[in-house]
Amino acid sequence: MGRAPCCDKDGLKKGPWTPEEDLKLINYIQTHGPGNWRSLPKSAGLQRCGKSCRLRWTNYLRPDIKRGRFSLEEEDTIIQLHSILGNKWSSIAARLPGRTDNEIKNYWNTHIRKRLLRMGIDPVTHAPRLDLLDMSSILRSVLNPSLNMQGFLGGAQVLMNQGLLNLAATASLLENQNLASNNYVNQVAQPLDITQLQMPTHTNTTSVEGFSGTMENFSCSNSSSAADENLVLQPNQVDLLGHHVLVHSLKNAYQNKGYDLVIPTPESSPNQLNASSNSLRSGNEEEKNSFCSDLFEFEIPEGLDIADIFCNVPQTNY
DNA sequence: AAAAGGTGCAACCGCGGATTT
DNA sequence: CAAATCCGCGGTTGCACCTTT
């Protein structure tokens, strides 16, 4: 013999809660505390299922709930946690004081998910959807600030090292447009020598091992489109999309060469996650740049020439 | 001004693990 | 140990409000 039934399904009210019902529930819980949801409705004089009472309390009436719009920091934290935890809304909510799983879930589905899709980022895998990206428009937006993409994460933009941006753009171009290897080598291979890439000088650590030296702007000849030919990338800003594109593209490129590119997740370094999410918008310029550099703190095998990788990108059929 | 379509969010539903008897 | 229910979670729905035509 198990427990008694939770509640009699007949005669119980459903739908929106009235202020009177809210008051009854609040008064009861203030006196007796939350829990024992099965017997609570009867004791509190409510014609509701205990489940409905628990939901109303945890998602709406709880005194520690933070109402109102999500801050940029909260939004950033949600995105980062979702990339690690997936749709574990309760786990995400546990790291966002005052926010409920239901609220975060709704916010994700109505705001963040759509924005990621518009940015060409798969909201499930958090990887860039290169098959859908129009890289030429992205590059144009980088080239021309007046055409800049709508900033990811509420308009905040992250300064990114020019060399990394160029790498991302180049890798994506190669993936999407299958540039002839020999042609590409002649145009780009020399400037893309990994030893010629420059990391931000204001950071305390070298974020991408093996990157050093300086890098000049480089030209990229695009034989498949007259409109995009001879792009010359200039120092500029790029938002988080650049990070996704870069990491995804580099990962693919390295894996195609049989290397295992290790990109640490915030899960493996939670302090880094917290520091980065806090400093992204609230900090000064130096903090923002540090956040950016932290994003690229992954290992690149020694002795690997990135030009060698990009010269042998396999043909892809779309 | 009104209708149609879109958006946001509170609440419900159903499932699965945990707990109790 | 098995049965029955509790509890919490993620997915989905319905409706009020907003925007567009």
mmCIF file of C-alpha atoms (C1' of nucleotides) in Angstrom:
data_model
loop_
_atom_site.group_PDB
_atom_site.id
_atom_site.type_symbol
_atom_site.label_atom_id
_atom_site.label_comp_id
_atom_site.label_asym_id
_atom_site.label_seq_id
_atom_site.Cartn_x
_atom_site.Cartn_y
_atom_site.Cartn_z
ATOM 1 C CA MET A 1 0.000 0.000 0.000
ATOM 2 C CA GLY A 2 1.428 3.354 -1.071
ATOM 3 C CA ARG A 3 0.570 6.867 -0.217
ATOM 4 C CA ALA A 4 -2.847 8.368 -0.358
ATOM 5 C CA PRO A 5 -3.748 10.201 -3.563
ATOM 6 C CA CYS A 6 -2.347 13.696 -3.911
ATOM 7 C CA CYS A 7 -5.655 15.396 -4.314
ATOM 8 C CA ASP A 8 -9.096 14.920 -5.616
ATOM 9 C CA LYS A 9 -8.982 16.116 -9.201
ATOM 10 C CA ASP A 10 -12.661 16.994 -9.260
ATOM 11 C CA GLY A 11 -13.812 20.432 -8.263
ATOM 12 C CA LEU A 12 -10.374 21.997 -8.301
ATOM 13 C CA LYS A 13 -9.895 25.352 -9.913
ATOM 14 C CA LYS A 14 -7.475 25.829 -12.791
ATOM 15 C CA GLY A 15 -6.232 28.811 -14.721
ATOM 16 C CA PRO A 16 -4.987 32.194 -13.576
ATOM 17 C CA TRP A 17 -4.738 32.879 -9.887
ATOM 18 C CA THR A 18 -6.815 35.634 -8.318
ATOM 19 C CA PRO A 19 -5.378 38.138 -5.808
ATOM 20 C CA GLU A 20 -7.520 36.516 -3.121
ATOM 21 C CA GLU A 21 -6.014 33.111 -3.814
ATOM 22 C CA ASP A 22 -2.521 34.575 -3.809
ATOM 23 C CA LEU A 23 -3.210 36.194 -0.446
ATOM 24 C CA LYS A 24 -4.447 32.939 1.027
ATOM 25 C CA LEU A 25 -1.390 31.092 -0.179
ATOM 26 C CA ILE A 26 1.019 33.777 1.037
ATOM 27 C CA ASN A 27 -0.615 33.990 4.438
ATOM 28 C CA TYR A 28 -0.578 30.247 4.880
ATOM 29 C CA ILE A 29 3.071 29.832 3.871
ATOM 30 C CA GLN A 30 4.145 32.777 6.024
ATOM 31 C CA THR A 31 2.619 30.978 8.975
ATOM 32 C CA HIS A 32 3.454 27.363 8.218
ATOM 33 C CA GLY A 33 6.251 27.591 5.700
ATOM 34 C CA PRO A 34 6.374 26.038 2.245
ATOM 35 C CA GLY A 35 6.186 22.323 1.645
ATOM 36 C CA ASN A 36 3.650 19.592 2.271
ATOM 37 C CA TRP A 37 1.944 20.693 -0.892
ATOM 38 C CA ARG A 38 -0.498 17.839 -0.810
ATOM 39 C CA SER A 39 -2.339 19.031 2.246
ATOM 40 C CA LEU A 40 -1.621 22.727 1.816
ATOM 41 C CA PRO A 41 -4.569 23.701 -0.399
ATOM 42 C CA LYS A 42 -7.134 22.266 1.980
ATOM 43 C CA SER A 43 -5.457 23.789 5.014
ATOM 44 C CA ALA A 44 -5.147 27.146 3.294
ATOM 45 C CA GLY A 45 -8.726 27.086 2.057
ATOM 46 C CA LEU A 46 -7.795 26.909 -1.606
ATOM 47 C CA GLN A 47 -9.634 24.993 -4.301
ATOM 48 C CA ARG A 48 -6.373 24.220 -6.034
ATOM 49 C CA CYS A 49 -4.178 21.207 -6.572
ATOM 50 C CA GLY A 50 -1.068 21.165 -4.412
ATOM 51 C CA LYS A 51 0.993 21.082 -7.533
ATOM 52 C CA SER A 52 -0.597 24.301 -8.721
ATOM 53 C CA CYS A 53 0.079 25.917 -5.350
ATOM 54 C CA ARG A 54 3.727 24.909 -5.415
ATOM 55 C CA LEU A 55 4.100 26.284 -8.924
ATOM 56 C CA ARG A 56 2.433 29.557 -8.026
ATOM 57 C CA TRP A 57 4.623 29.967 -4.965
ATOM 58 C CA THR A 58 7.940 28.994 -6.505
ATOM 59 C CA ASN A 59 7.457 30.872 -9.751
ATOM 60 C CA TYR A 60 5.597 33.974 -8.658
ATOM 61 C CA LEU A 61 4.857 34.580 -4.995
ATOM 62 C CA ARG A 62 8.151 33.733 -3.356
ATOM 63 C CA PRO A 63 9.490 36.887 -1.680
ATOM 64 C CA ASP A 64 13.025 36.456 -2.958
ATOM 65 C CA ILE A 65 12.021 36.459 -6.599
ATOM 66 C CA LYS A 66 13.610 39.193 -8.656
ATOM 67 C CA ARG A 67 11.070 40.625 -11.084
ATOM 68 C CA GLY A 68 11.701 42.694 -14.151
ATOM 69 C CA ARG A 69 13.982 42.511 -17.117
ATOM 70 C CA PHE A 70 17.071 40.369 -17.144
ATOM 71 C CA SER A 71 20.284 42.325 -16.836
ATOM 72 C CA LEU A 72 22.996 41.958 -19.425
ATOM 73 C CA GLU A 73 25.100 40.088 -16.903
ATOM 74 C CA GLU A 74 22.264 37.662 -16.225
ATOM 75 C CA GLU A 75 21.695 37.149 -19.916
ATOM 76 C CA ASP A 76 25.358 36.454 -20.468
ATOM 77 C CA THR A 77 25.402 33.989 -17.595
ATOM 78 C CA ILE A 78 22.365 32.177 -18.980
ATOM 79 C CA ILE A 79 24.005 31.782 -22.369
ATOM 80 C CA GLN A 80 27.225 30.477 -20.911
ATOM 81 C CA LEU A 81 25.494 28.110 -18.531
ATOM 82 C CA HIS A 82 23.193 26.874 -21.274
ATOM 83 C CA SER A 83 26.197 26.063 -23.422
ATOM 84 C CA ILE A 84 27.372 23.790 -20.628
ATOM 85 C CA LEU A 85 24.181 22.499 -19.069
ATOM 86 C CA GLY A 86 21.746 22.548 -21.958
ATOM 87 C CA ASN A 87 18.060 22.839 -21.059
ATOM 88 C CA LYS A 88 18.711 22.216 -17.366
ATOM 89 C CA TRP A 89 16.714 25.264 -16.404
ATOM 90 C CA SER A 90 16.620 24.453 -12.726
ATOM 91 C CA SER A 91 20.397 24.121 -12.624
ATOM 92 C CA ILE A 92 20.769 27.408 -14.454
ATOM 93 C CA ALA A 93 18.271 29.054 -12.130
ATOM 94 C CA ALA A 94 20.229 27.827 -9.120
ATOM 95 C CA ARG A 95 23.113 30.000 -10.290
ATOM 96 C CA LEU A 96 20.948 33.053 -10.848
ATOM 97 C CA PRO A 97 19.666 34.285 -7.504
ATOM 98 C CA GLY A 98 16.076 35.441 -7.607
ATOM 99 C CA ARG A 99 15.290 33.918 -10.978
ATOM 100 C CA THR A 100 13.090 30.873 -11.486
ATOM 101 C CA ASP A 101 13.629 28.062 -13.921
ATOM 102 C CA ASN A 102 10.344 28.914 -15.594
ATOM 103 C CA GLU A 103 11.335 32.531 -16.048
ATOM 104 C CA ILE A 104 14.718 31.621 -17.476
ATOM 105 C CA LYS A 105 13.161 29.059 -19.768
ATOM 106 C CA ASN A 106 10.663 31.575 -21.063
ATOM 107 C CA TYR A 107 13.333 34.193 -21.526
ATOM 108 C CA TRP A 108 15.506 31.766 -23.410
ATOM 109 C CA ASN A 109 12.730 30.692 -25.743
ATOM 110 C CA THR A 110 11.381 34.156 -26.414
ATOM 111 C CA HIS A 111 14.542 36.236 -26.536
ATOM 112 C CA ILE A 112 17.910 34.543 -26.467
ATOM 113 C CA ARG A 113 17.090 31.600 -28.693
ATOM 114 C CA LYS A 114 15.732 33.830 -31.429
ATOM 115 C CA ARG A 115 18.681 36.146 -31.209
ATOM 116 C CA LEU A 116 21.128 33.291 -31.514
ATOM 117 C CA LEU A 117 19.281 32.029 -34.560
ATOM 118 C CA ARG A 118 19.388 35.470 -36.129
ATOM 119 C CA MET A 119 23.107 35.540 -35.449
ATOM 120 C CA GLY A 120 23.534 32.233 -37.212
ATOM 121 C CA ILE A 121 24.340 30.369 -34.018
ATOM 122 C CA ASP A 122 22.697 27.064 -33.267
ATOM 123 C CA PRO A 123 20.950 27.585 -29.895
ATOM 124 C CA VAL A 124 21.291 23.903 -29.070
ATOM 125 C CA THR A 125 24.979 23.358 -29.780
ATOM 126 C CA HIS A 126 26.051 27.009 -29.528
ATOM 127 C CA ALA A 127 28.118 26.440 -32.631
ATOM 128 C CA PRO A 128 27.925 28.806 -35.569
ATOM 129 C CA ARG A 129 25.692 27.593 -38.370
ATOM 130 C CA LEU A 130 28.227 28.187 -41.077
ATOM 131 C CA ASP A 131 25.946 26.600 -43.629
ATOM 132 C CA LEU A 132 23.531 29.476 -43.119
ATOM 133 C CA LEU A 133 25.976 32.290 -42.566
ATOM 134 C CA ASP A 134 26.522 34.871 -45.218
ATOM 135 C CA MET A 135 30.145 35.498 -44.422
ATOM 136 C CA SER A 136 30.490 38.282 -46.937
ATOM 137 C CA SER A 137 27.870 40.322 -45.105
ATOM 138 C CA ILE A 138 29.568 39.639 -41.811
ATOM 139 C CA LEU A 139 32.865 40.753 -43.196
ATOM 140 C CA ARG A 140 31.290 43.845 -44.666
ATOM 141 C CA SER A 141 29.860 44.695 -41.283
ATOM 142 C CA VAL A 142 33.303 44.321 -39.787
ATOM 143 C CA LEU A 143 34.801 46.481 -42.461
ATOM 144 C CA ASN A 144 32.212 49.178 -42.136
ATOM 145 C CA PRO A 145 31.156 50.191 -38.610
ATOM 146 C CA SER A 146 28.034 51.864 -39.958
ATOM 147 C CA LEU A 147 26.876 48.464 -41.168
ATOM 148 C CA ASN A 148 27.923 46.714 -38.021
ATOM 149 C CA MET A 149 25.840 43.761 -36.995
ATOM 150 C CA GLN A 150 23.374 44.231 -34.235
ATOM 151 C CA GLY A 151 25.407 43.607 -31.147
ATOM 152 C CA PHE A 152 25.066 40.265 -29.565
ATOM 153 C CA LEU A 153 24.075 40.303 -25.900
ATOM 154 C CA GLY A 154 22.156 43.517 -25.866
ATOM 155 C CA GLY A 155 24.441 45.458 -28.075
ATOM 156 C CA ALA A 156 27.564 44.934 -26.082
ATOM 157 C CA GLN A 157 30.520 44.281 -28.277
ATOM 158 C CA VAL A 158 33.744 42.616 -27.415
ATOM 159 C CA LEU A 159 37.020 43.865 -28.665
ATOM 160 C CA MET A 160 38.817 41.007 -30.315
ATOM 161 C CA ASN A 161 42.338 40.719 -31.467
ATOM 162 C CA GLN A 162 42.692 41.476 -35.126
ATOM 163 C CA GLY A 163 44.676 38.362 -35.819
ATOM 164 C CA LEU A 164 42.008 36.161 -34.321
ATOM 165 C CA LEU A 165 39.297 37.934 -36.227
ATOM 166 C CA ASN A 166 41.199 37.453 -39.429
ATOM 167 C CA LEU A 167 41.668 33.799 -38.627
ATOM 168 C CA ALA A 168 37.968 33.348 -38.011
ATOM 169 C CA ALA A 169 37.008 35.089 -41.190
ATOM 170 C CA THR A 170 39.555 33.210 -43.201
ATOM 171 C CA ALA A 171 38.634 29.830 -41.807
ATOM 172 C CA SER A 172 34.961 30.465 -42.423
ATOM 173 C CA LEU A 173 35.591 31.626 -45.942
ATOM 174 C CA LEU A 174 37.489 28.458 -46.593
ATOM 175 C CA GLU A 175 34.751 26.296 -45.141
ATOM 176 C CA ASN A 176 32.001 27.995 -47.049
ATOM 177 C CA GLN A 177 33.528 28.699 -50.360
ATOM 178 C CA ASN A 178 36.139 25.956 -50.822
ATOM 179 C CA LEU A 179 38.829 28.236 -52.088
ATOM 180 C CA ALA A 180 41.349 26.460 -54.255
ATOM 181 C CA SER A 181 44.226 25.547 -52.009
ATOM 182 C CA ASN A 182 47.001 26.713 -54.251
ATOM 183 C CA ASN A 183 45.379 30.029 -54.955
ATOM 184 C CA TYR A 184 44.810 30.530 -51.269
ATOM 185 C CA VAL A 185 48.382 29.702 -50.376
ATOM 186 C CA ASN A 186 49.666 32.308 -52.785
ATOM 187 C CA GLN A 187 47.397 34.983 -51.371
ATOM 188 C CA VAL A 188 47.207 34.349 -47.681
ATOM 189 C CA ALA A 189 49.486 31.642 -46.401
ATOM 190 C CA GLN A 190 52.424 33.864 -45.592
ATOM 191 C CA PRO A 191 50.534 36.471 -43.557
ATOM 192 C CA LEU A 192 48.723 33.732 -41.666
ATOM 193 C CA ASP A 193 51.876 32.120 -40.350
ATOM 194 C CA ILE A 194 50.940 31.371 -36.789
ATOM 195 C CA THR A 195 54.136 32.904 -35.494
ATOM 196 C CA GLN A 196 53.096 36.227 -36.965
ATOM 197 C CA LEU A 197 49.894 36.571 -35.021
ATOM 198 C CA GLN A 198 49.661 39.102 -32.255
ATOM 199 C CA MET A 199 47.839 38.680 -29.009
ATOM 200 C CA PRO A 200 46.572 41.624 -26.979
ATOM 201 C CA THR A 201 49.431 43.273 -25.181
ATOM 202 C CA HIS A 202 47.276 44.427 -22.293
ATOM 203 C CA THR A 203 46.539 40.946 -20.991
ATOM 204 C CA ASN A 204 48.525 39.347 -18.235
ATOM 205 C CA THR A 205 48.742 35.951 -19.849
ATOM 206 C CA THR A 206 49.277 34.682 -23.326
ATOM 207 C CA SER A 207 45.800 33.496 -24.153
ATOM 208 C CA VAL A 208 46.582 31.386 -27.165
ATOM 209 C CA GLU A 209 49.722 29.443 -26.695
ATOM 210 C CA GLY A 210 52.030 29.726 -29.652
ATOM 211 C CA PHE A 211 50.649 33.037 -30.824
ATOM 212 C CA SER A 212 53.210 35.802 -30.746
ATOM 213 C CA GLY A 213 54.768 38.510 -32.827
ATOM 214 C CA THR A 214 52.887 40.913 -35.008
ATOM 215 C CA MET A 215 50.519 40.625 -37.870
ATOM 216 C CA GLU A 216 49.784 43.028 -40.627
ATOM 217 C CA ASN A 217 46.492 43.363 -42.357
ATOM 218 C CA PHE A 218 46.186 40.823 -45.073
ATOM 219 C CA SER A 219 44.366 40.524 -48.339
ATOM 220 C CA CYS A 220 42.057 37.694 -49.167
ATOM 221 C CA SER A 221 41.240 37.028 -52.753
ATOM 222 C CA ASN A 222 37.829 35.550 -53.265
ATOM 223 C CA SER A 223 37.667 34.099 -56.738
ATOM 224 C CA SER A 224 34.036 33.100 -56.465
ATOM 225 C CA SER A 225 32.560 36.525 -55.942
ATOM 226 C CA ALA A 226 33.606 39.683 -57.644
ATOM 227 C CA ALA A 227 31.929 41.799 -55.011
ATOM 228 C CA ASP A 228 34.015 40.334 -52.212
ATOM 229 C CA GLU A 229 37.363 40.146 -53.878
ATOM 230 C CA ASN A 230 40.470 41.597 -52.320
ATOM 231 C CA LEU A 231 39.026 42.109 -48.904
ATOM 232 C CA VAL A 232 41.403 43.923 -46.623
ATOM 233 C CA LEU A 233 40.522 43.445 -43.011
ATOM 234 C CA GLN A 234 41.005 46.380 -40.694
ATOM 235 C CA PRO A 235 41.242 46.496 -36.930
ATOM 236 C CA ASN A 236 37.719 46.654 -35.692
ATOM 237 C CA GLN A 237 35.223 45.304 -33.232
ATOM 238 C CA VAL A 238 33.461 42.018 -33.403
ATOM 239 C CA ASP A 239 30.857 40.628 -31.058
ATOM 240 C CA LEU A 240 30.579 37.215 -29.574
ATOM 241 C CA LEU A 241 29.666 35.726 -32.902
ATOM 242 C CA GLY A 242 33.301 36.135 -33.775
ATOM 243 C CA HIS A 243 34.201 33.926 -30.887
ATOM 244 C CA HIS A 244 31.842 31.186 -32.022
ATOM 245 C CA VAL A 245 33.020 31.381 -35.590
ATOM 246 C CA LEU A 246 36.646 31.354 -34.585
ATOM 247 C CA VAL A 247 36.465 28.484 -32.155
ATOM 248 C CA HIS A 248 34.310 26.379 -34.419
ATOM 249 C CA SER A 249 36.435 27.043 -37.466
ATOM 250 C CA LEU A 250 39.730 26.457 -35.720
ATOM 251 C CA LYS A 251 38.409 23.308 -34.127
ATOM 252 C CA ASN A 252 37.326 21.945 -37.483
ATOM 253 C CA ALA A 253 40.562 22.921 -39.109
ATOM 254 C CA TYR A 254 42.658 21.282 -36.425
ATOM 255 C CA GLN A 255 40.539 18.168 -36.307
ATOM 256 C CA ASN A 256 40.813 17.834 -40.051
ATOM 257 C CA LYS A 257 44.539 17.675 -39.506
ATOM 258 C CA GLY A 258 44.153 15.055 -36.811
ATOM 259 C CA TYR A 259 44.933 17.380 -33.896
ATOM 260 C CA ASP A 260 42.848 17.518 -30.798
ATOM 261 C CA LEU A 261 42.063 21.130 -30.001
ATOM 262 C CA VAL A 262 41.274 21.455 -26.313
ATOM 263 C CA ILE A 263 38.947 24.323 -25.514
ATOM 264 C CA PRO A 264 38.306 24.604 -21.783
ATOM 265 C CA THR A 265 34.717 25.086 -20.776
ATOM 266 C CA PRO A 266 33.546 27.281 -17.916
ATOM 267 C CA GLU A 267 32.618 24.034 -16.183
ATOM 268 C CA SER A 268 36.248 23.071 -16.073
ATOM 269 C CA SER A 269 37.223 26.502 -14.828
ATOM 270 C CA PRO A 270 34.267 28.040 -13.030
ATOM 271 C CA ASN A 271 36.252 30.970 -11.723
ATOM 272 C CA GLN A 272 37.004 31.983 -15.217
ATOM 273 C CA LEU A 273 33.351 31.767 -16.121
ATOM 274 C CA ASN A 274 32.285 33.949 -13.265
ATOM 275 C CA ALA A 275 34.997 36.453 -13.834
ATOM 276 C CA SER A 276 34.248 36.747 -17.480
ATOM 277 C CA SER A 277 30.516 37.066 -17.121
ATOM 278 C CA ASN A 278 30.883 39.718 -14.492
ATOM 279 C CA SER A 279 33.384 41.781 -16.310
ATOM 280 C CA LEU A 280 31.900 41.708 -19.752
ATOM 281 C CA ARG A 281 29.806 44.822 -19.461
ATOM 282 C CA SER A 282 30.281 46.254 -16.062
ATOM 283 C CA GLY A 283 34.035 46.502 -16.171
ATOM 284 C CA ASN A 284 36.344 48.972 -17.773
ATOM 285 C CA GLU A 285 37.965 48.541 -21.131
ATOM 286 C CA GLU A 286 40.830 46.533 -19.720
ATOM 287 C CA GLU A 287 38.450 44.124 -18.055
ATOM 288 C CA LYS A 288 36.471 43.718 -21.236
ATOM 289 C CA ASN A 289 39.580 42.905 -23.165
ATOM 290 C CA SER A 290 40.650 40.449 -20.539
ATOM 291 C CA PHE A 291 37.318 38.761 -20.841
ATOM 292 C CA CYS A 292 37.806 38.545 -24.532
ATOM 293 C CA SER A 293 41.246 37.088 -24.220
ATOM 294 C CA ASP A 294 39.966 34.509 -21.763
ATOM 295 C CA LEU A 295 37.614 33.258 -24.405
ATOM 296 C CA PHE A 296 40.531 32.185 -26.504
ATOM 297 C CA GLU A 297 42.500 30.424 -23.859
ATOM 298 C CA PHE A 298 42.920 27.092 -25.541
ATOM 299 C CA GLU A 299 45.893 25.011 -26.489
ATOM 300 C CA ILE A 300 47.451 24.801 -29.932
ATOM 301 C CA PRO A 301 49.987 22.065 -30.511
ATOM 302 C CA GLU A 302 53.540 23.219 -30.841
ATOM 303 C CA GLY A 303 55.083 23.323 -34.253
ATOM 304 C CA LEU A 304 51.796 23.538 -36.041
ATOM 305 C CA ASP A 305 51.669 25.985 -38.902
ATOM 306 C CA ILE A 306 48.158 27.262 -39.343
ATOM 307 C CA ALA A 307 48.844 27.952 -42.986
ATOM 308 C CA ASP A 308 49.501 24.271 -43.404
ATOM 309 C CA ILE A 309 46.085 23.499 -41.984
ATOM 310 C CA PHE A 310 44.195 25.942 -44.113
ATOM 311 C CA CYS A 311 45.975 24.883 -47.255
ATOM 312 C CA ASN A 312 44.501 21.415 -46.895
ATOM 313 C CA VAL A 313 40.915 22.087 -45.997
ATOM 314 C CA PRO A 314 38.925 19.189 -47.422
ATOM 315 C CA GLN A 315 36.298 19.847 -50.040
ATOM 316 C CA THR A 316 32.821 20.050 -48.647
ATOM 317 C CA ASN A 317 29.604 19.564 -50.535
ATOM 318 C CA TYR A 318 26.715 21.763 -49.483
ATOM 319 C "C1'" DA B 1 -10.233 52.493 -36.025
ATOM 320 C "C1'" DA B 2 -10.333 47.721 -36.620
ATOM 321 C "C1'" DA B 3 -8.645 43.283 -37.910
ATOM 322 C "C1'" DA B 4 -4.812 40.168 -38.238
ATOM 323 C "C1'" DG B 5 -0.696 38.477 -36.826
ATOM 324 C "C1'" DG B 6 3.094 38.301 -33.523
ATOM 325 C "C1'" DT B 7 5.018 38.169 -28.889
ATOM 326 C "C1'" DG B 8 5.628 37.252 -24.022
ATOM 327 C "C1'" DC B 9 4.609 34.874 -20.053
ATOM 328 C "C1'" DA B 10 1.867 32.455 -16.479
ATOM 329 C "C1'" DA B 11 0.161 28.145 -15.899
ATOM 330 C "C1'" DC B 12 -0.712 23.391 -17.133
ATOM 331 C "C1'" DC B 13 0.725 18.670 -18.567
ATOM 332 C "C1'" DG B 14 3.192 14.563 -18.449
ATOM 333 C "C1'" DC B 15 7.196 12.181 -17.288
ATOM 334 C "C1'" DG B 16 10.733 10.098 -14.282
ATOM 335 C "C1'" DG B 17 13.305 9.706 -10.057
ATOM 336 C "C1'" DA B 18 12.616 9.821 -5.072
ATOM 337 C "C1'" DT B 19 10.020 8.687 -1.213
ATOM 338 C "C1'" DT B 20 6.738 6.496 1.639
ATOM 339 C "C1'" DT B 21 3.873 2.766 3.135
ATOM 340 C "C1'" DC C 1 10.295 -5.578 -2.497
ATOM 341 C "C1'" DA C 2 6.435 -3.681 -4.818
ATOM 342 C "C1'" DA C 3 2.986 -0.418 -5.279
ATOM 343 C "C1'" DA C 4 1.396 4.095 -5.044
ATOM 344 C "C1'" DT C 5 2.198 8.756 -4.647
ATOM 345 C "C1'" DC C 6 5.112 12.935 -4.159
ATOM 346 C "C1'" DC C 7 8.012 16.190 -6.089
ATOM 347 C "C1'" DG C 8 10.491 18.619 -9.392
ATOM 348 C "C1'" DC C 9 11.610 19.201 -14.009
ATOM 349 C "C1'" DG C 10 11.247 20.355 -19.020
ATOM 350 C "C1'" DG C 11 7.981 20.938 -22.709
ATOM 351 C "C1'" DT C 12 3.843 22.929 -24.230
ATOM 352 C "C1'" DT C 13 -0.317 25.668 -24.319
ATOM 353 C "C1'" DG C 14 -3.551 29.461 -23.977
ATOM 354 C "C1'" DC C 15 -4.444 34.034 -23.502
ATOM 355 C "C1'" DA C 16 -3.614 38.918 -22.886
ATOM 356 C "C1'" DC C 17 -1.153 42.467 -24.799
ATOM 357 C "C1'" DC C 18 1.386 44.687 -28.524
ATOM 358 C "C1'" DT C 19 2.502 45.757 -33.290
ATOM 359 C "C1'" DT C 20 1.560 45.968 -38.009
ATOM 360 C "C1'" DT C 21 -1.355 46.543 -41.951
#
